[in-house]
Amino acid sequence: MKIAANVLSALIFSAATLVHAEASFSKNESYKDNQVSVDIQGFGNQILDQAGKSKYLKFDLQGTEYAYVIERMASNSVKYTGNPNDIKGVVFLLVRAFKDGFELPKQVSIYKPSKYSQAIRIVKMDRNDERPYEFDLGMDEDKRLFLIDGPTSTTLLEQVDSIKKHVSRKDKKSPYAF
């Protein structure tokens, strides 16, 4: 009986190790901090094309639904008054975020190489001081998209065409509604 228990423990431990290993990312060996979108445009376009196949990229966190919409912006739709060399090779994105259906402030962003392989980094370009949406967006061989939380942790994104509708505090019958 003790041998069977040890074998079962070994199987559970090895299965847990495999799940842990699946979420492990190698370092992007060619990563340099000063790289821009054009340096990884082919792979960046693959990720953005996949993200564009649905309206939202959704995930749940402790009972709260979060969703992103990532859209490419036309180069002439961005007004930049600084040195034009600062934005050379940059692809602009409009990132919209939602929390339980409530739209958070929109953000103009760019993408650039990530320090993780098989991923791009979404970086805020807006001047406003709102909380930025900056994250590493990865894609696996099966074209599943995910957020990279760290070297061994990811959050899988569901590609969906609808999300929760926002319900105001007043409609929720909240004691804090005015």
PDB file of N, CA and C in Angstrom, residues 31-122:
ATOM      1  N   TYR A  31      17.001  40.593 -27.372  1.00  0.00           N
ATOM      2  CA  TYR A  31      16.324  41.756 -26.789  1.00  0.00           C
ATOM      3  C   TYR A  31      17.306  42.881 -26.481  1.00  0.00           C
ATOM      4  N   LYS A  32      16.919  44.079 -26.918  1.00  0.00           N
ATOM      5  CA  LYS A  32      17.636  45.308 -26.563  1.00  0.00           C
ATOM      6  C   LYS A  32      16.572  46.327 -26.202  1.00  0.00           C
ATOM      7  N   ASP A  33      16.813  47.108 -25.196  1.00  0.00           N
ATOM      8  CA  ASP A  33      15.823  48.053 -24.686  1.00  0.00           C
ATOM      9  C   ASP A  33      15.414  49.109 -25.715  1.00  0.00           C
ATOM     10  N   ASN A  34      16.287  49.435 -26.647  1.00  0.00           N
ATOM     11  CA  ASN A  34      16.001  50.518 -27.593  1.00  0.00           C
ATOM     12  C   ASN A  34      15.338  50.034 -28.889  1.00  0.00           C
ATOM     13  N   GLN A  35      14.930  48.781 -28.965  1.00  0.00           N
ATOM     14  CA  GLN A  35      14.288  48.268 -30.169  1.00  0.00           C
ATOM     15  C   GLN A  35      12.876  48.835 -30.311  1.00  0.00           C
ATOM     16  N   VAL A  36      12.398  48.873 -31.557  1.00  0.00           N
ATOM     17  CA  VAL A  36      11.058  49.399 -31.841  1.00  0.00           C
ATOM     18  C   VAL A  36      10.252  48.356 -32.605  1.00  0.00           C
ATOM     19  N   SER A  37       9.026  48.722 -32.936  1.00  0.00           N
ATOM     20  CA  SER A  37       8.083  47.801 -33.586  1.00  0.00           C
ATOM     21  C   SER A  37       8.654  47.170 -34.857  1.00  0.00           C
ATOM     22  N   VAL A  38       9.287  47.985 -35.695  1.00  0.00           N
ATOM     23  CA  VAL A  38       9.757  47.492 -36.990  1.00  0.00           C
ATOM     24  C   VAL A  38      10.803  46.376 -36.827  1.00  0.00           C
ATOM     25  N   ASP A  39      11.475  46.320 -35.675  1.00  0.00           N
ATOM     26  CA  ASP A  39      12.483  45.284 -35.439  1.00  0.00           C
ATOM     27  C   ASP A  39      11.873  43.889 -35.327  1.00  0.00           C
ATOM     28  N   ILE A  40      10.590  43.816 -35.003  1.00  0.00           N
ATOM     29  CA  ILE A  40       9.902  42.515 -34.911  1.00  0.00           C
ATOM     30  C   ILE A  40       8.555  42.576 -35.616  1.00  0.00           C
ATOM     31  N   GLN A  41       8.481  43.365 -36.660  1.00  0.00           N
ATOM     32  CA  GLN A  41       7.198  43.630 -37.299  1.00  0.00           C
ATOM     33  C   GLN A  41       6.492  42.364 -37.776  1.00  0.00           C
ATOM     34  N   GLY A  42       7.206  41.408 -38.325  1.00  0.00           N
ATOM     35  CA  GLY A  42       6.573  40.181 -38.803  1.00  0.00           C
ATOM     36  C   GLY A  42       5.866  39.438 -37.693  1.00  0.00           C
ATOM     37  N   PHE A  43       6.566  39.167 -36.596  1.00  0.00           N
ATOM     38  CA  PHE A  43       5.966  38.447 -35.478  1.00  0.00           C
ATOM     39  C   PHE A  43       4.924  39.320 -34.773  1.00  0.00           C
ATOM     40  N   GLY A  44       5.210  40.603 -34.640  1.00  0.00           N
ATOM     41  CA  GLY A  44       4.243  41.518 -34.032  1.00  0.00           C
ATOM     42  C   GLY A  44       2.943  41.540 -34.804  1.00  0.00           C
ATOM     43  N   ASN A  45       3.031  41.551 -36.129  1.00  0.00           N
ATOM     44  CA  ASN A  45       1.825  41.536 -36.957  1.00  0.00           C
ATOM     45  C   ASN A  45       1.054  40.229 -36.789  1.00  0.00           C
ATOM     46  N   GLN A  46       1.768  39.110 -36.632  1.00  0.00           N
ATOM     47  CA  GLN A  46       1.081  37.830 -36.415  1.00  0.00           C
ATOM     48  C   GLN A  46       0.247  37.880 -35.134  1.00  0.00           C
ATOM     49  N   ILE A  47       0.826  38.413 -34.058  1.00  0.00           N
ATOM     50  CA  ILE A  47       0.098  38.510 -32.789  1.00  0.00           C
ATOM     51  C   ILE A  47      -1.091  39.459 -32.929  1.00  0.00           C
ATOM     52  N   LEU A  48      -0.862  40.623 -33.541  1.00  0.00           N
ATOM     53  CA  LEU A  48      -1.951  41.597 -33.702  1.00  0.00           C
ATOM     54  C   LEU A  48      -3.047  41.064 -34.625  1.00  0.00           C
ATOM     55  N   ASP A  49      -2.671  40.329 -35.665  1.00  0.00           N
ATOM     56  CA  ASP A  49      -3.670  39.709 -36.546  1.00  0.00           C
ATOM     57  C   ASP A  49      -4.517  38.699 -35.770  1.00  0.00           C
ATOM     58  N   GLN A  50      -3.859  37.887 -34.944  1.00  0.00           N
ATOM     59  CA  GLN A  50      -4.589  36.905 -34.142  1.00  0.00           C
ATOM     60  C   GLN A  50      -5.509  37.618 -33.153  1.00  0.00           C
ATOM     61  N   ALA A  51      -5.021  38.667 -32.510  1.00  0.00           N
ATOM     62  CA  ALA A  51      -5.843  39.422 -31.554  1.00  0.00           C
ATOM     63  C   ALA A  51      -7.046  40.055 -32.249  1.00  0.00           C
ATOM     64  N   GLY A  52      -6.889  40.427 -33.517  1.00  0.00           N
ATOM     65  CA  GLY A  52      -7.967  41.056 -34.260  1.00  0.00           C
ATOM     66  C   GLY A  52      -9.033  40.101 -34.760  1.00  0.00           C
ATOM     67  N   LYS A  53      -8.835  38.807 -34.559  1.00  0.00           N
ATOM     68  CA  LYS A  53      -9.829  37.831 -35.011  1.00  0.00           C
ATOM     69  C   LYS A  53     -11.051  37.769 -34.101  1.00  0.00           C
ATOM     70  N   SER A  54     -10.991  38.437 -32.971  1.00  0.00           N
ATOM     71  CA  SER A  54     -12.150  38.548 -32.084  1.00  0.00           C
ATOM     72  C   SER A  54     -12.228  39.993 -31.612  1.00  0.00           C
ATOM     73  N   LYS A  55     -13.359  40.350 -31.068  1.00  0.00           N
ATOM     74  CA  LYS A  55     -13.530  41.738 -30.628  1.00  0.00           C
ATOM     75  C   LYS A  55     -12.763  42.009 -29.331  1.00  0.00           C
ATOM     76  N   TYR A  56     -12.760  41.039 -28.411  1.00  0.00           N
ATOM     77  CA  TYR A  56     -12.146  41.234 -27.094  1.00  0.00           C
ATOM     78  C   TYR A  56     -11.159  40.120 -26.767  1.00  0.00           C
ATOM     79  N   LEU A  57     -10.160  40.460 -25.954  1.00  0.00           N
ATOM     80  CA  LEU A  57      -9.265  39.496 -25.328  1.00  0.00           C
ATOM     81  C   LEU A  57      -9.607  39.542 -23.848  1.00  0.00           C
ATOM     82  N   LYS A  58     -10.214  38.476 -23.331  1.00  0.00           N
ATOM     83  CA  LYS A  58     -10.820  38.500 -22.000  1.00  0.00           C
ATOM     84  C   LYS A  58     -10.124  37.532 -21.054  1.00  0.00           C
ATOM     85  N   PHE A  59     -10.097  37.917 -19.775  1.00  0.00           N
ATOM     86  CA  PHE A  59      -9.666  37.003 -18.716  1.00  0.00           C
ATOM     87  C   PHE A  59     -10.395  37.367 -17.432  1.00  0.00           C
ATOM     88  N   ASP A  60     -10.506  36.404 -16.541  1.00  0.00           N
ATOM     89  CA  ASP A  60     -11.151  36.628 -15.244  1.00  0.00           C
ATOM     90  C   ASP A  60     -10.095  36.594 -14.157  1.00  0.00           C
ATOM     91  N   LEU A  61     -10.239  37.489 -13.194  1.00  0.00           N
ATOM     92  CA  LEU A  61      -9.303  37.556 -12.076  1.00  0.00           C
ATOM     93  C   LEU A  61     -10.117  37.751 -10.807  1.00  0.00           C
ATOM     94  N   GLN A  62     -10.163  36.744  -9.981  1.00  0.00           N
ATOM     95  CA  GLN A  62     -10.863  36.773  -8.704  1.00  0.00           C
ATOM     96  C   GLN A  62     -12.301  37.262  -8.844  1.00  0.00           C
ATOM     97  N   GLY A  63     -13.011  36.722  -9.829  1.00  0.00           N
ATOM     98  CA  GLY A  63     -14.414  37.037 -10.017  1.00  0.00           C
ATOM     99  C   GLY A  63     -14.692  38.313 -10.792  1.00  0.00           C
ATOM    100  N   THR A  64     -13.665  39.000 -11.232  1.00  0.00           N
ATOM    101  CA  THR A  64     -13.825  40.216 -12.021  1.00  0.00           C
ATOM    102  C   THR A  64     -13.394  39.925 -13.451  1.00  0.00           C
ATOM    103  N   GLU A  65     -14.210  40.346 -14.405  1.00  0.00           N
ATOM    104  CA  GLU A  65     -13.887  40.136 -15.817  1.00  0.00           C
ATOM    105  C   GLU A  65     -13.117  41.348 -16.348  1.00  0.00           C
ATOM    106  N   TYR A  66     -11.975  41.089 -16.948  1.00  0.00           N
ATOM    107  CA  TYR A  66     -11.176  42.117 -17.608  1.00  0.00           C
ATOM    108  C   TYR A  66     -11.102  41.789 -19.092  1.00  0.00           C
ATOM    109  N   ALA A  67     -11.047  42.813 -19.926  1.00  0.00           N
ATOM    110  CA  ALA A  67     -10.949  42.583 -21.362  1.00  0.00           C
ATOM    111  C   ALA A  67     -10.152  43.713 -21.999  1.00  0.00           C
ATOM    112  N   TYR A  68      -9.446  43.374 -23.073  1.00  0.00           N
ATOM    113  CA  TYR A  68      -8.692  44.348 -23.865  1.00  0.00           C
ATOM    114  C   TYR A  68      -9.196  44.322 -25.300  1.00  0.00           C
ATOM    115  N   VAL A  69      -9.120  45.461 -25.937  1.00  0.00           N
ATOM    116  CA  VAL A  69      -9.284  45.590 -27.374  1.00  0.00           C
ATOM    117  C   VAL A  69      -8.016  46.280 -27.842  1.00  0.00           C
ATOM    118  N   ILE A  70      -7.310  45.653 -28.785  1.00  0.00           N
ATOM    119  CA  ILE A  70      -6.058  46.217 -29.296  1.00  0.00           C
ATOM    120  C   ILE A  70      -6.235  46.443 -30.792  1.00  0.00           C
ATOM    121  N   GLU A  71      -6.142  47.704 -31.204  1.00  0.00           N
ATOM    122  CA  GLU A  71      -6.359  48.062 -32.611  1.00  0.00           C
ATOM    123  C   GLU A  71      -5.154  48.833 -33.144  1.00  0.00           C
ATOM    124  N   ARG A  72      -4.739  48.507 -34.356  1.00  0.00           N
ATOM    125  CA  ARG A  72      -3.686  49.284 -35.009  1.00  0.00           C
ATOM    126  C   ARG A  72      -4.242  50.655 -35.367  1.00  0.00           C
ATOM    127  N   MET A  73      -3.398  51.662 -35.271  1.00  0.00           N
ATOM    128  CA  MET A  73      -3.811  53.015 -35.654  1.00  0.00           C
ATOM    129  C   MET A  73      -3.100  53.387 -36.947  1.00  0.00           C
ATOM    130  N   ALA A  74      -3.763  54.142 -37.786  1.00  0.00           N
ATOM    131  CA  ALA A  74      -3.121  54.653 -38.999  1.00  0.00           C
ATOM    132  C   ALA A  74      -2.043  55.649 -38.584  1.00  0.00           C
ATOM    133  N   SER A  75      -0.930  55.638 -39.293  1.00  0.00           N
ATOM    134  CA  SER A  75       0.182  56.505 -38.905  1.00  0.00           C
ATOM    135  C   SER A  75      -0.189  57.977 -38.926  1.00  0.00           C
ATOM    136  N   ASN A  76      -1.124  58.367 -39.793  1.00  0.00           N
ATOM    137  CA  ASN A  76      -1.512  59.775 -39.854  1.00  0.00           C
ATOM    138  C   ASN A  76      -2.538  60.150 -38.783  1.00  0.00           C
ATOM    139  N   SER A  77      -3.012  59.196 -38.001  1.00  0.00           N
ATOM    140  CA  SER A  77      -3.989  59.516 -36.957  1.00  0.00           C
ATOM    141  C   SER A  77      -3.330  59.889 -35.632  1.00  0.00           C
ATOM    142  N   VAL A  78      -1.998  59.810 -35.577  1.00  0.00           N
ATOM    143  CA  VAL A  78      -1.262  60.165 -34.365  1.00  0.00           C
ATOM    144  C   VAL A  78      -0.573  61.502 -34.600  1.00  0.00           C
ATOM    145  N   LYS A  79      -0.850  62.446 -33.728  1.00  0.00           N
ATOM    146  CA  LYS A  79      -0.218  63.762 -33.829  1.00  0.00           C
ATOM    147  C   LYS A  79       0.946  63.794 -32.844  1.00  0.00           C
ATOM    148  N   TYR A  80       2.158  63.891 -33.365  1.00  0.00           N
ATOM    149  CA  TYR A  80       3.351  63.920 -32.526  1.00  0.00           C
ATOM    150  C   TYR A  80       4.107  65.206 -32.827  1.00  0.00           C
ATOM    151  N   THR A  81       4.361  66.005 -31.803  1.00  0.00           N
ATOM    152  CA  THR A  81       4.987  67.310 -32.014  1.00  0.00           C
ATOM    153  C   THR A  81       6.481  67.302 -31.721  1.00  0.00           C
ATOM    154  N   GLY A  82       7.017  66.171 -31.291  1.00  0.00           N
ATOM    155  CA  GLY A  82       8.452  66.090 -30.983  1.00  0.00           C
ATOM    156  C   GLY A  82       9.276  65.782 -32.212  1.00  0.00           C
ATOM    157  N   ASN A  83      10.475  65.299 -31.984  1.00  0.00           N
ATOM    158  CA  ASN A  83      11.405  64.933 -33.044  1.00  0.00           C
ATOM    159  C   ASN A  83      10.860  63.704 -33.792  1.00  0.00           C
ATOM    160  N   PRO A  84      10.676  63.810 -35.116  1.00  0.00           N
ATOM    161  CA  PRO A  84      10.137  62.673 -35.887  1.00  0.00           C
ATOM    162  C   PRO A  84      10.992  61.408 -35.775  1.00  0.00           C
ATOM    163  N   ASN A  85      12.272  61.545 -35.494  1.00  0.00           N
ATOM    164  CA  ASN A  85      13.133  60.368 -35.332  1.00  0.00           C
ATOM    165  C   ASN A  85      12.758  59.552 -34.097  1.00  0.00           C
ATOM    166  N   ASP A  86      12.092  60.194 -33.130  1.00  0.00           N
ATOM    167  CA  ASP A  86      11.687  59.482 -31.909  1.00  0.00           C
ATOM    168  C   ASP A  86      10.644  58.405 -32.193  1.00  0.00           C
ATOM    169  N   ILE A  87       9.875  58.583 -33.259  1.00  0.00           N
ATOM    170  CA  ILE A  87       8.814  57.603 -33.546  1.00  0.00           C
ATOM    171  C   ILE A  87       9.090  56.812 -34.828  1.00  0.00           C
ATOM    172  N   LYS A  88      10.307  56.902 -35.320  1.00  0.00           N
ATOM    173  CA  LYS A  88      10.670  56.158 -36.528  1.00  0.00           C
ATOM    174  C   LYS A  88      10.649  54.651 -36.225  1.00  0.00           C
ATOM    175  N   GLY A  89       9.937  53.899 -37.063  1.00  0.00           N
ATOM    176  CA  GLY A  89       9.867  52.441 -36.901  1.00  0.00           C
ATOM    177  C   GLY A  89       8.882  51.985 -35.841  1.00  0.00           C
ATOM    178  N   VAL A  90       8.018  52.885 -35.388  1.00  0.00           N
ATOM    179  CA  VAL A  90       7.066  52.566 -34.328  1.00  0.00           C
ATOM    180  C   VAL A  90       5.679  52.344 -34.930  1.00  0.00           C
ATOM    181  N   VAL A  91       4.985  51.315 -34.461  1.00  0.00           N
ATOM    182  CA  VAL A  91       3.609  51.051 -34.870  1.00  0.00           C
ATOM    183  C   VAL A  91       2.715  51.431 -33.689  1.00  0.00           C
ATOM    184  N   PHE A  92       1.760  52.333 -33.948  1.00  0.00           N
ATOM    185  CA  PHE A  92       0.874  52.798 -32.887  1.00  0.00           C
ATOM    186  C   PHE A  92      -0.362  51.924 -32.786  1.00  0.00           C
ATOM    187  N   LEU A  93      -0.813  51.757 -31.550  1.00  0.00           N
ATOM    188  CA  LEU A  93      -1.985  50.945 -31.237  1.00  0.00           C
ATOM    189  C   LEU A  93      -2.911  51.745 -30.338  1.00  0.00           C
ATOM    190  N   LEU A  94      -4.188  51.488 -30.448  1.00  0.00           N
ATOM    191  CA  LEU A  94      -5.151  52.026 -29.494  1.00  0.00           C
ATOM    192  C   LEU A  94      -5.559  50.859 -28.606  1.00  0.00           C
ATOM    193  N   VAL A  95      -5.289  50.987 -27.308  1.00  0.00           N
ATOM    194  CA  VAL A  95      -5.617  49.926 -26.355  1.00  0.00           C
ATOM    195  C   VAL A  95      -6.792  50.406 -25.517  1.00  0.00           C
ATOM    196  N   ARG A  96      -7.845  49.602 -25.535  1.00  0.00           N
ATOM    197  CA  ARG A  96      -9.018  49.878 -24.705  1.00  0.00           C
ATOM    198  C   ARG A  96      -9.131  48.739 -23.708  1.00  0.00           C
ATOM    199  N   ALA A  97      -9.440  49.086 -22.466  1.00  0.00           N
ATOM    200  CA  ALA A  97      -9.569  48.087 -21.415  1.00  0.00           C
ATOM    201  C   ALA A  97     -10.943  48.201 -20.767  1.00  0.00           C
ATOM    202  N   PHE A  98     -11.440  47.066 -20.308  1.00  0.00           N
ATOM    203  CA  PHE A  98     -12.753  46.999 -19.677  1.00  0.00           C
ATOM    204  C   PHE A  98     -12.653  46.204 -18.381  1.00  0.00           C
ATOM    205  N   LYS A  99     -13.374  46.656 -17.368  1.00  0.00           N
ATOM    206  CA  LYS A  99     -13.457  45.940 -16.094  1.00  0.00           C
ATOM    207  C   LYS A  99     -14.925  45.705 -15.811  1.00  0.00           C
ATOM    208  N   ASP A 100     -15.346  44.455 -15.846  1.00  0.00           N
ATOM    209  CA  ASP A 100     -16.761  44.086 -15.695  1.00  0.00           C
ATOM    210  C   ASP A 100     -17.656  44.927 -16.597  1.00  0.00           C
ATOM    211  N   GLY A 101     -17.211  45.116 -17.841  1.00  0.00           N
ATOM    212  CA  GLY A 101     -18.003  45.830 -18.830  1.00  0.00           C
ATOM    213  C   GLY A 101     -17.825  47.337 -18.835  1.00  0.00           C
ATOM    214  N   PHE A 102     -17.224  47.896 -17.795  1.00  0.00           N
ATOM    215  CA  PHE A 102     -17.009  49.343 -17.717  1.00  0.00           C
ATOM    216  C   PHE A 102     -15.723  49.689 -18.467  1.00  0.00           C
ATOM    217  N   GLU A 103     -15.827  50.604 -19.444  1.00  0.00           N
ATOM    218  CA  GLU A 103     -14.644  50.957 -20.229  1.00  0.00           C
ATOM    219  C   GLU A 103     -13.759  51.917 -19.447  1.00  0.00           C
ATOM    220  N   LEU A 104     -12.510  51.536 -19.299  1.00  0.00           N
ATOM    221  CA  LEU A 104     -11.491  52.350 -18.649  1.00  0.00           C
ATOM    222  C   LEU A 104     -10.925  53.324 -19.680  1.00  0.00           C
ATOM    223  N   PRO A 105     -10.098  54.302 -19.278  1.00  0.00           N
ATOM    224  CA  PRO A 105      -9.560  55.255 -20.258  1.00  0.00           C
ATOM    225  C   PRO A 105      -8.802  54.560 -21.391  1.00  0.00           C
ATOM    226  N   LYS A 106      -8.996  55.080 -22.606  1.00  0.00           N
ATOM    227  CA  LYS A 106      -8.280  54.561 -23.774  1.00  0.00           C
ATOM    228  C   LYS A 106      -6.831  54.994 -23.688  1.00  0.00           C
ATOM    229  N   GLN A 107      -5.967  54.270 -24.392  1.00  0.00           N
ATOM    230  CA  GLN A 107      -4.543  54.588 -24.332  1.00  0.00           C
ATOM    231  C   GLN A 107      -3.886  54.376 -25.682  1.00  0.00           C
ATOM    232  N   VAL A 108      -3.116  55.353 -26.119  1.00  0.00           N
ATOM    233  CA  VAL A 108      -2.284  55.181 -27.308  1.00  0.00           C
ATOM    234  C   VAL A 108      -1.018  54.463 -26.854  1.00  0.00           C
ATOM    235  N   SER A 109      -0.692  53.380 -27.547  1.00  0.00           N
ATOM    236  CA  SER A 109       0.452  52.548 -27.177  1.00  0.00           C
ATOM    237  C   SER A 109       1.261  52.215 -28.419  1.00  0.00           C
ATOM    238  N   ILE A 110       2.370  51.563 -28.194  1.00  0.00           N
ATOM    239  CA  ILE A 110       3.165  50.978 -29.273  1.00  0.00           C
ATOM    240  C   ILE A 110       3.472  49.546 -28.861  1.00  0.00           C
ATOM    241  N   TYR A 111       3.989  48.764 -29.805  1.00  0.00           N
ATOM    242  CA  TYR A 111       4.534  47.472 -29.398  1.00  0.00           C
ATOM    243  C   TYR A 111       6.003  47.442 -29.765  1.00  0.00           C
ATOM    244  N   LYS A 112       6.730  46.680 -29.004  1.00  0.00           N
ATOM    245  CA  LYS A 112       8.162  46.503 -29.236  1.00  0.00           C
ATOM    246  C   LYS A 112       8.544  45.109 -28.757  1.00  0.00           C
ATOM    247  N   PRO A 113       9.775  44.686 -28.994  1.00  0.00           N
ATOM    248  CA  PRO A 113      10.159  43.352 -28.540  1.00  0.00           C
ATOM    249  C   PRO A 113      10.010  43.201 -27.026  1.00  0.00           C
ATOM    250  N   SER A 114       9.680  42.001 -26.626  1.00  0.00           N
ATOM    251  CA  SER A 114       9.568  41.654 -25.208  1.00  0.00           C
ATOM    252  C   SER A 114      10.877  41.021 -24.758  1.00  0.00           C
ATOM    253  N   LYS A 115      11.129  41.046 -23.461  1.00  0.00           N
ATOM    254  CA  LYS A 115      12.313  40.346 -22.945  1.00  0.00           C
ATOM    255  C   LYS A 115      12.084  38.837 -22.911  1.00  0.00           C
ATOM    256  N   TYR A 116      10.834  38.419 -23.199  1.00  0.00           N
ATOM    257  CA  TYR A 116      10.502  36.997 -23.299  1.00  0.00           C
ATOM    258  C   TYR A 116      10.382  36.611 -24.767  1.00  0.00           C
ATOM    259  N   SER A 117      10.788  35.393 -25.095  1.00  0.00           N
ATOM    260  CA  SER A 117      10.652  34.933 -26.476  1.00  0.00           C
ATOM    261  C   SER A 117       9.185  34.668 -26.779  1.00  0.00           C
ATOM    262  N   GLN A 118       8.815  34.717 -28.052  1.00  0.00           N
ATOM    263  CA  GLN A 118       7.448  34.477 -28.523  1.00  0.00           C
ATOM    264  C   GLN A 118       6.441  35.462 -27.934  1.00  0.00           C
ATOM    265  N   ALA A 119       6.863  36.719 -27.749  1.00  0.00           N
ATOM    266  CA  ALA A 119       5.969  37.728 -27.183  1.00  0.00           C
ATOM    267  C   ALA A 119       6.362  39.116 -27.674  1.00  0.00           C
ATOM    268  N   ILE A 120       5.406  40.044 -27.556  1.00  0.00           N
ATOM    269  CA  ILE A 120       5.674  41.458 -27.805  1.00  0.00           C
ATOM    270  C   ILE A 120       5.338  42.218 -26.521  1.00  0.00           C
ATOM    271  N   ARG A 121       5.876  43.392 -26.377  1.00  0.00           N
ATOM    272  CA  ARG A 121       5.603  44.239 -25.211  1.00  0.00           C
ATOM    273  C   ARG A 121       4.735  45.405 -25.663  1.00  0.00           C
ATOM    274  N   ILE A 122       3.580  45.586 -25.042  1.00  0.00           N
ATOM    275  CA  ILE A 122       2.703  46.731 -25.297  1.00  0.00           C
ATOM    276  C   ILE A 122       3.124  47.817 -24.306  1.00  0.00           C
TER     277      ILE A 122
END
